[in-house]
Structure formats: C-alpha cells, structure tokens
XYZ file of C-alpha atoms in Angstrom:
54
model
C 75.797 28.950 108.921
C 72.384 27.279 108.962
C 72.153 23.526 109.013
C 70.761 21.641 106.068
C 67.225 20.324 106.679
C 66.864 16.606 107.237
C 63.370 16.089 105.877
C 63.350 12.328 106.373
C 64.187 12.541 110.067
C 61.669 15.338 110.625
C 58.956 13.325 108.882
C 59.724 10.228 110.987
C 59.539 12.306 114.170
C 56.143 13.757 113.171
C 54.852 10.270 112.317
C 56.129 8.897 115.640
C 54.393 11.671 117.574
C 51.184 11.151 115.604
C 51.227 7.390 116.292
C 51.856 7.977 120.008
C 48.938 10.404 120.201
C 46.673 7.984 118.350
C 47.630 5.111 120.689
C 46.993 7.310 123.724
C 43.535 8.257 122.443
C 42.710 4.614 121.751
C 43.798 3.582 125.248
C 41.669 6.341 126.787
C 38.698 5.301 124.672
C 39.060 1.657 125.747
C 39.372 2.687 129.395
C 36.213 4.778 129.134
C 34.418 1.852 127.528
C 35.466 -0.425 130.405
C 34.298 2.120 132.987
C 30.904 2.485 131.318
C 30.319 -1.279 131.234
C 27.721 -2.381 133.826
C 29.013 -4.274 136.861
C 26.942 -7.421 136.255
C 28.502 -7.955 132.811
C 31.996 -7.635 134.244
C 31.322 -10.125 137.069
C 29.592 -12.604 134.767
C 32.636 -12.653 132.480
C 34.891 -13.362 135.454
C 32.581 -16.115 136.718
C 32.430 -17.713 133.266
C 36.217 -17.717 133.007
C 36.595 -19.399 136.401
C 33.929 -21.992 135.618
C 35.539 -22.988 132.316
C 38.956 -23.163 133.988
C 37.710 -25.816 136.415
C-alpha cells in the first residue's frame, strides 16, 4: 500500500534546501568580493580600526 503524501513536510524540505542554496551562493559571492578587493583598501581598514581602538 502506498503512503499518503505529506505535502506540508515536502514543501518545508524544498524551502529549506532552497534557503541553504541561496545562503551558499551569497557566501560565495561575498568571498569573491573580498578576494577582488585591492590590498591597500584592506590594510587601510585594519590600520583605521587599530588607530581608533587606541
């Protein structure tokens, strides 16, 4: 005998997978953005943070 479909659970699982994929893409996009940032901008931000901390 076939089981009765549980549409709510199946929908939640699809939504969870979609959200995980979207978060993964966003993380990859942010990582690529960080890699493409020039070195001098990255070091100047670090220097500014240390100067304001003092």
